[in-house]
Tab-separated table of N, CA and C in Angstrom:
chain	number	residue	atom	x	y	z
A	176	UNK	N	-2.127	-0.441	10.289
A	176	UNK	CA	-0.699	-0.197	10.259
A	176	UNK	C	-0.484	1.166	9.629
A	177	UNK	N	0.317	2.129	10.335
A	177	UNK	CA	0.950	3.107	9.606
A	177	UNK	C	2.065	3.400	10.124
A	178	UNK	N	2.928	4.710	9.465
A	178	UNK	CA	4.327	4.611	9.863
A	178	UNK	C	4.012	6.043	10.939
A	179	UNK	N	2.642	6.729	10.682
A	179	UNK	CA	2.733	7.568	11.703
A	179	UNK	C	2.069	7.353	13.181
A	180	UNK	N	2.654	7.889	14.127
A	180	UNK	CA	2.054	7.761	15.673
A	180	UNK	C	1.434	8.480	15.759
A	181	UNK	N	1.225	9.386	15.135
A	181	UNK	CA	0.147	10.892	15.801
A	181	UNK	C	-1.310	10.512	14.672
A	182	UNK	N	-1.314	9.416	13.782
A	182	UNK	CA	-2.363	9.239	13.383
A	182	UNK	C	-2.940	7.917	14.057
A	183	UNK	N	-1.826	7.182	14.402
A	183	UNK	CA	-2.528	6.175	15.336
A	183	UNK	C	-2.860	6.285	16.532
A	184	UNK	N	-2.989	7.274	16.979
A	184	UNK	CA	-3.176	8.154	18.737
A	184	UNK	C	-4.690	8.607	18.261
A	185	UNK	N	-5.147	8.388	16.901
A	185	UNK	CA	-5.976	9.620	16.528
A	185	UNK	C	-6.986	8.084	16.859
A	186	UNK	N	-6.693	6.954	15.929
A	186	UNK	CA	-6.884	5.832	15.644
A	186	UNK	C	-7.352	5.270	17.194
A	187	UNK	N	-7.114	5.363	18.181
A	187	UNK	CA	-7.033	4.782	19.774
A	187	UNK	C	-7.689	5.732	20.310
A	188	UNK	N	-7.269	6.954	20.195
A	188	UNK	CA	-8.477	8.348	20.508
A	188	UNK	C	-10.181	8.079	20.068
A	189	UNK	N	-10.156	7.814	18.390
A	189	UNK	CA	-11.623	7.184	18.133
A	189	UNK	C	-12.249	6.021	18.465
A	190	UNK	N	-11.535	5.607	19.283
A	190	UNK	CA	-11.829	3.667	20.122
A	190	UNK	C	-12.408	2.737	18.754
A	191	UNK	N	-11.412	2.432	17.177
A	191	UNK	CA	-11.465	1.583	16.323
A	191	UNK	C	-11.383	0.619	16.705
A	192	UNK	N	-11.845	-0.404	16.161
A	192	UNK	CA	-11.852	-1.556	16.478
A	192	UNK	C	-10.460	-2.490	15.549
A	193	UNK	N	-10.743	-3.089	16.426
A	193	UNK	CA	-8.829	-3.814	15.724
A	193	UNK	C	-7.870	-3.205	16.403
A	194	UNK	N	-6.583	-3.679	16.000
A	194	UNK	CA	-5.729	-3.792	16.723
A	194	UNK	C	-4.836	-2.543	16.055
A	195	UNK	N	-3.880	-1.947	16.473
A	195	UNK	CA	-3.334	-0.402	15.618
A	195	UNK	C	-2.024	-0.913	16.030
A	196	UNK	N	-0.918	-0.839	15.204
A	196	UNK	CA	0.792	-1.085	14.694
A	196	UNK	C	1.639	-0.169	14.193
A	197	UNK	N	2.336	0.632	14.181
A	197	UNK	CA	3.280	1.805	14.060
A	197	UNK	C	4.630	0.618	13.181
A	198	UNK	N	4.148	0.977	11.295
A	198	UNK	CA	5.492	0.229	10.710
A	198	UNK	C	5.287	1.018	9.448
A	199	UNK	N	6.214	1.062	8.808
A	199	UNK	CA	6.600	1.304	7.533
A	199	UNK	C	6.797	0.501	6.317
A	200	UNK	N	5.637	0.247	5.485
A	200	UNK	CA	5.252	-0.461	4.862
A	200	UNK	C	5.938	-0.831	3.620
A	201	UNK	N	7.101	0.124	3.655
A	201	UNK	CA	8.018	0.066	2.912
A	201	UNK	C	9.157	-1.117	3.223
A	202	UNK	N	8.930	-1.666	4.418
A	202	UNK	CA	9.822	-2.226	4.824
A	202	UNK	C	8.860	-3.804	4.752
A	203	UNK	N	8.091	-3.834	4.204
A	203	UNK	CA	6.879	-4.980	4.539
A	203	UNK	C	6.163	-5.416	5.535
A	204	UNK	N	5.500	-5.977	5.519
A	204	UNK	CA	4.859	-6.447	5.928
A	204	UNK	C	5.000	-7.091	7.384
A	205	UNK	N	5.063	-7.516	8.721
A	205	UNK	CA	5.519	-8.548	9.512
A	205	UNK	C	4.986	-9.530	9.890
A	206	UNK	N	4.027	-9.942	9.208
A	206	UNK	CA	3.062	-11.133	9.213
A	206	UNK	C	3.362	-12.273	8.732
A	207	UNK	N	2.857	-13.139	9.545
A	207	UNK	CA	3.161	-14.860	9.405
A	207	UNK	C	2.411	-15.105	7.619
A	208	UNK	N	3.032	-16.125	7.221
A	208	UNK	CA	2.299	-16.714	5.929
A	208	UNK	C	0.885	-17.088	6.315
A	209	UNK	N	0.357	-16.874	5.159
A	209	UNK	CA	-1.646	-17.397	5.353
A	209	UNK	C	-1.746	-16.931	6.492
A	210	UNK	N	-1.602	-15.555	6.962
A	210	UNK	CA	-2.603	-14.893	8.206
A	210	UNK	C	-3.701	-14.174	7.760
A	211	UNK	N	-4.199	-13.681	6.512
A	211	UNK	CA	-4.541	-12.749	6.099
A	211	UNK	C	-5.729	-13.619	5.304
A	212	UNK	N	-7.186	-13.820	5.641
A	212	UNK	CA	-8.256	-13.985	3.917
A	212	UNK	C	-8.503	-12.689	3.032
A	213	UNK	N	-7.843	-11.666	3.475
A	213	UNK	CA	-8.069	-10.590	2.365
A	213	UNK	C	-6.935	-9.167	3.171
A	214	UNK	N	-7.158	-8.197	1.999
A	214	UNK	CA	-6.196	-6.854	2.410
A	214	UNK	C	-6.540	-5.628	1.645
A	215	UNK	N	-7.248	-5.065	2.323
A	215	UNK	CA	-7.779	-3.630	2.064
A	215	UNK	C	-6.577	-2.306	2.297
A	216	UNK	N	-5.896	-1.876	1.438
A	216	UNK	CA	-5.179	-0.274	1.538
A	216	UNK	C	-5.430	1.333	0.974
A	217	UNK	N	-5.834	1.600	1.742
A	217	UNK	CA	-6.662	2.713	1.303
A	217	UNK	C	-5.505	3.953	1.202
A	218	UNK	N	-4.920	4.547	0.162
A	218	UNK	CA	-4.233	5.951	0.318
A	218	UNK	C	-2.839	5.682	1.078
A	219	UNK	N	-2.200	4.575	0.423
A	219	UNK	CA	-0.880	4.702	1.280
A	219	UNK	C	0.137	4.179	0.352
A	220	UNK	N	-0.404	3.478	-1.098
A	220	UNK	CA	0.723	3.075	-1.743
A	220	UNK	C	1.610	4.274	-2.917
A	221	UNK	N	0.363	5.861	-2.746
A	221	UNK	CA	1.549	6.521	-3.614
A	221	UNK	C	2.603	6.972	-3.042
A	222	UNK	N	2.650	6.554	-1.241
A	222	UNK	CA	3.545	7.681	-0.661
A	222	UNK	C	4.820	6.304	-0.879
A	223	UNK	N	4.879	5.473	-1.549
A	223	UNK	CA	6.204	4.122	-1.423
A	223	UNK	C	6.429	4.626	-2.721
A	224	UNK	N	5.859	5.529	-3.234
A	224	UNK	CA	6.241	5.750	-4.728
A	224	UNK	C	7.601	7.044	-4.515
A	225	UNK	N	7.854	7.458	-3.230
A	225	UNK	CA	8.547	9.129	-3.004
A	225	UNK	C	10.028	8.755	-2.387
A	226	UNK	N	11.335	8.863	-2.464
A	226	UNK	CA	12.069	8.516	-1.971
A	226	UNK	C	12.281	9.677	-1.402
A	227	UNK	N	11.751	9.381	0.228
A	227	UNK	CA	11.542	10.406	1.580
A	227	UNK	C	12.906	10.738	2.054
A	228	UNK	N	13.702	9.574	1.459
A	228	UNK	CA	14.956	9.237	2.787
A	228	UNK	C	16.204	8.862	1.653
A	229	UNK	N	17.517	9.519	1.847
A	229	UNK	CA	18.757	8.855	1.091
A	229	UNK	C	18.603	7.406	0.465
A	230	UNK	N	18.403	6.608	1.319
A	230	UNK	CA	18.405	5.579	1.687
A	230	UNK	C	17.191	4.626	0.480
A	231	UNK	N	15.905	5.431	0.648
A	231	UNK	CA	14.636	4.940	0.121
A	231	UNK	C	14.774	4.705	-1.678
A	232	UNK	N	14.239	3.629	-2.107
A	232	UNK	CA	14.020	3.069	-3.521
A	232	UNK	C	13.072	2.836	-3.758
A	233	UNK	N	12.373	3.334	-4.345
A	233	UNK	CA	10.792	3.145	-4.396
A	233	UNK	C	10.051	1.996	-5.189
A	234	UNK	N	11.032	1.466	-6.376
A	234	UNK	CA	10.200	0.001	-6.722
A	234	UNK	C	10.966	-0.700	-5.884
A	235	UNK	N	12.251	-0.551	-4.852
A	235	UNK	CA	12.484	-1.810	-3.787
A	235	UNK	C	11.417	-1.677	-2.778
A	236	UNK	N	10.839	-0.620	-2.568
A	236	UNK	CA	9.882	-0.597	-1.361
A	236	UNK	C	8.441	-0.785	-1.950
A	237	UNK	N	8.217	-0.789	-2.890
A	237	UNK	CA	6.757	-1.199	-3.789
A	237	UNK	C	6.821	-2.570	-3.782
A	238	UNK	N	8.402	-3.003	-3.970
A	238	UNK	CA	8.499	-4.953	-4.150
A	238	UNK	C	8.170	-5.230	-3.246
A	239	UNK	N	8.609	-4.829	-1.684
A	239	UNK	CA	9.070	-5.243	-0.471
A	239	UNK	C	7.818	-5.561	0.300
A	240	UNK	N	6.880	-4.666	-0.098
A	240	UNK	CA	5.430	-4.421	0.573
A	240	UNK	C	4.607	-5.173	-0.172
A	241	UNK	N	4.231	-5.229	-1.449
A	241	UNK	CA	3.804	-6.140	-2.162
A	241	UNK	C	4.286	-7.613	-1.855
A	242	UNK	N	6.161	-7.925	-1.647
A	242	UNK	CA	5.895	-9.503	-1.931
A	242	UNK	C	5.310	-9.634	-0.196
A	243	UNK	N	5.277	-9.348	0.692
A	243	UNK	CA	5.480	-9.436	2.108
A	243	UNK	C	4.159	-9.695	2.106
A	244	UNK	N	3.251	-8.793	1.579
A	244	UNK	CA	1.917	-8.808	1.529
A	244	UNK	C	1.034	-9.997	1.063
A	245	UNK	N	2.172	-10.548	0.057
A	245	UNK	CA	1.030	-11.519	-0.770
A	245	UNK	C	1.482	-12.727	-0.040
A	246	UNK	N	2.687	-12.759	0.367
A	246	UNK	CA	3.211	-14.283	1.518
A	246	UNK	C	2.070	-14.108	2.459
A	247	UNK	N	1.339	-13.132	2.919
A	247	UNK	CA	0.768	-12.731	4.659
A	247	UNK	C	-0.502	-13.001	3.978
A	248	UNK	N	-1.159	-13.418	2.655
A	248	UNK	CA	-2.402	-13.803	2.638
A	248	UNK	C	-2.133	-15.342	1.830
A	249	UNK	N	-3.562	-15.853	2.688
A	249	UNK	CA	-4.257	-17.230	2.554
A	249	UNK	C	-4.250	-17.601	0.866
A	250	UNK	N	-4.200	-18.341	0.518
A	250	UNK	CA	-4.374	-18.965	-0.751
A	250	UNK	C	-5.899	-18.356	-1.230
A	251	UNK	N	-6.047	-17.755	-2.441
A	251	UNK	CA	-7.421	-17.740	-3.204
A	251	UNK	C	-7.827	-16.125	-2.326
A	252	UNK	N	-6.907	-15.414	-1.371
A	252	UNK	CA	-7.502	-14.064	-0.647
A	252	UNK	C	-7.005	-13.260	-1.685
A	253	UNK	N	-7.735	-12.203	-1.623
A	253	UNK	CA	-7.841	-10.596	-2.401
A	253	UNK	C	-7.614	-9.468	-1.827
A	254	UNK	N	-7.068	-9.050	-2.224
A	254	UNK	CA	-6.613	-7.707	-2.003
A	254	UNK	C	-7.093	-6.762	-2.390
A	255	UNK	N	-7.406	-5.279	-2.168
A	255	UNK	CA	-7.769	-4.014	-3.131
A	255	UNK	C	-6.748	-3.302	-2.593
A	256	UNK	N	-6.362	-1.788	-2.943
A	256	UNK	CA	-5.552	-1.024	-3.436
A	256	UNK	C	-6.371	0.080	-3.935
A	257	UNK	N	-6.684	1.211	-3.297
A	257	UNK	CA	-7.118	2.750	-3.391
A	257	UNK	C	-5.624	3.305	-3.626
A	258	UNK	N	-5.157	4.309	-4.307
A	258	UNK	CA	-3.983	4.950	-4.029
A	258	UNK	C	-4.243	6.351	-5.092
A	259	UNK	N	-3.347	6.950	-4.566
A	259	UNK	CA	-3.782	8.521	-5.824
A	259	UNK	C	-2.623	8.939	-6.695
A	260	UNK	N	-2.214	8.606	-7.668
A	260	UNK	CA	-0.994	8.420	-8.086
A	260	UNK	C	-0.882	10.106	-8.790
A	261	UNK	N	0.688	10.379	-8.635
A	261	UNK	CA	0.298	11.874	-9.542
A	261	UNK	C	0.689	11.783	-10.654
A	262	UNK	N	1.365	10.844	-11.624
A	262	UNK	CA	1.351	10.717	-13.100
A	262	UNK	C	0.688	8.742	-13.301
A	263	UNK	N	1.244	9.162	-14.233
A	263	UNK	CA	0.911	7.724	-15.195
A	263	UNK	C	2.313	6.394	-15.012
A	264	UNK	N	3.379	7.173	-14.345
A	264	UNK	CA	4.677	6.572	-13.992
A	264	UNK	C	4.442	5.911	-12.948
A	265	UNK	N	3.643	6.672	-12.234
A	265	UNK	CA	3.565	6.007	-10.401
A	265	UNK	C	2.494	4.814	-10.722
A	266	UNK	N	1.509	5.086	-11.638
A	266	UNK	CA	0.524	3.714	-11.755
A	266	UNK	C	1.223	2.449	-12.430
A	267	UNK	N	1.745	2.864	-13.130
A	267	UNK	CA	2.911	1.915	-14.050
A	267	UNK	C	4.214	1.023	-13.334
A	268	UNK	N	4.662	2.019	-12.220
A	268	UNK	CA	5.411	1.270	-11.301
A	268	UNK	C	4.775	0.521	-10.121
A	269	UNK	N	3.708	0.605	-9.916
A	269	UNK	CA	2.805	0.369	-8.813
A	269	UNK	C	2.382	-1.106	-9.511
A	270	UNK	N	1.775	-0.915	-10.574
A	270	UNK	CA	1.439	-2.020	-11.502
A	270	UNK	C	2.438	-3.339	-11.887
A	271	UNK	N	3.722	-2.818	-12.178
A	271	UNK	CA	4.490	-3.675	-12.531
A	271	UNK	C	5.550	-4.730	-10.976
A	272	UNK	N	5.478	-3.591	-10.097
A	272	UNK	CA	6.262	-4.074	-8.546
A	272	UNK	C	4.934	-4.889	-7.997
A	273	UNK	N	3.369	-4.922	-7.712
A	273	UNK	CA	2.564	-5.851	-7.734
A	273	UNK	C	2.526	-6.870	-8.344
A	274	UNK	N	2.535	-7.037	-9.948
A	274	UNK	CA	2.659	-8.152	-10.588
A	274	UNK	C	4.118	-9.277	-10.265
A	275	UNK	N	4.566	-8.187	-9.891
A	275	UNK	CA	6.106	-9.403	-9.778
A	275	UNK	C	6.378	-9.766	-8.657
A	276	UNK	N	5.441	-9.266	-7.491
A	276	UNK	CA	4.952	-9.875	-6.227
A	276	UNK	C	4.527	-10.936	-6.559
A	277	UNK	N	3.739	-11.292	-7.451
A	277	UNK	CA	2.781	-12.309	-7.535
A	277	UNK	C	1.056	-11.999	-7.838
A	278	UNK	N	1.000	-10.962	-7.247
A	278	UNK	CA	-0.768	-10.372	-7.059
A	278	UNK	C	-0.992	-10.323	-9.030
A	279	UNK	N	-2.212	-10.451	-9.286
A	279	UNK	CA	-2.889	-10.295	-10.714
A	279	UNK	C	-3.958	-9.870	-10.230
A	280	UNK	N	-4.939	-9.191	-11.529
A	280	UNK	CA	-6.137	-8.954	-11.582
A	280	UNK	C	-6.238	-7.653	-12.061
A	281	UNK	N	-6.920	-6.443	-12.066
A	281	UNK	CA	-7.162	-5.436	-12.956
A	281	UNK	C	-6.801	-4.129	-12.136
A	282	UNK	N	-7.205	-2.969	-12.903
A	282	UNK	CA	-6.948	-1.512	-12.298
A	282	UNK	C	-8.376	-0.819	-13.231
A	283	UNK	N	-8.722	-0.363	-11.808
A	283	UNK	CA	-10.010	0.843	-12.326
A	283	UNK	C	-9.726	2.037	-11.837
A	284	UNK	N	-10.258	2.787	-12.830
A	284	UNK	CA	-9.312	4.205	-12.818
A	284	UNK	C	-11.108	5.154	-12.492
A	285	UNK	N	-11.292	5.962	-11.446
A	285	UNK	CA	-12.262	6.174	-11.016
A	285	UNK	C	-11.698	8.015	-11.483
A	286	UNK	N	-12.719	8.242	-12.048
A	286	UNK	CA	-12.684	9.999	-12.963
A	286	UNK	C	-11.405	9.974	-13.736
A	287	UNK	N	-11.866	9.167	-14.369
A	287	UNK	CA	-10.364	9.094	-15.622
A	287	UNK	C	-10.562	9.941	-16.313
A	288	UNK	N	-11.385	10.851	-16.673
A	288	UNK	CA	-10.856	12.152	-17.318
A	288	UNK	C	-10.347	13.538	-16.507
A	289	UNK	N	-10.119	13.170	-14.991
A	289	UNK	CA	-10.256	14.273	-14.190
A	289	UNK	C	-8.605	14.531	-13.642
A	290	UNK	N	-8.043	15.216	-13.913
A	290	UNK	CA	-6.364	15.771	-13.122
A	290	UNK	C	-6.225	15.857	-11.972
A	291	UNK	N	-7.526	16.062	-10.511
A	291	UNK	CA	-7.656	16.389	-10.078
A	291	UNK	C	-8.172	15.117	-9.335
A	292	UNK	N	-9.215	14.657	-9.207
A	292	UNK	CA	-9.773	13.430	-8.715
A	292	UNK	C	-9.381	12.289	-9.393
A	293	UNK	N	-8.103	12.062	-9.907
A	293	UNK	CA	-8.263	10.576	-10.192
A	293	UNK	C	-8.024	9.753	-9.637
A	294	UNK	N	-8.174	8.392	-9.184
A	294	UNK	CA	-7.894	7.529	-7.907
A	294	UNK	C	-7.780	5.805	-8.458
């Protein structure tokens, strides 16, 4: 799933396997309850952190994607979460709009002394 078409053309261009969806994750999720035994997001939750659009709220769209997300997985499934946050605010809001989804469990901070690579 992404909200862009010219990366999912790229996505159908490299013949991936799975199925490719054009949505905005800000808006959640569109998946049935318990479809999901797990959910991998790689590099897409600091951009719900940016209000792109008049319109956009960024812990309503951190809630929105998070609770949508955790209804769309199976009982006892896991999730991970890669994202590149640019302060300590965006991990903090990221942290707190997950928990009140429902999701628990930890945060590892990969080159935590680095400004530059932290993830």
């Amino acid at each position: 799933m992404d909200i862009s078409a010219a990366m999912l053309d790229v996505a159908v261009e490299r013949e991936v396997e799975g199925d490719v969806m054009q949505g905005d994750l800000g808006q959640g999720v569109p998946y049935r309850p318990g479809s999901f035994d797990g959910a991998i997001s790689i590099s897409a939750l600091q951009w719900l952190c940016n209000a792109d659009q008049k319109d956009h709220n960024p812990p309503k769209r951190l809630f929105k994607f998070f609770s949508t997300l955790y209804a769309s997985l199976s009982r006892g499934s896991r999730a991970v979460f890669q994202f590149y946050p640019e302060n300590s605010a965006q991990v903090e809001l990221i942290t707190q709009q997950s928990m009140r989804a429902g999701f628990t469990g930890g945060l590892v901070v990969d080159y935590p002394n680095s400004a530059r690579a932290k993830k």
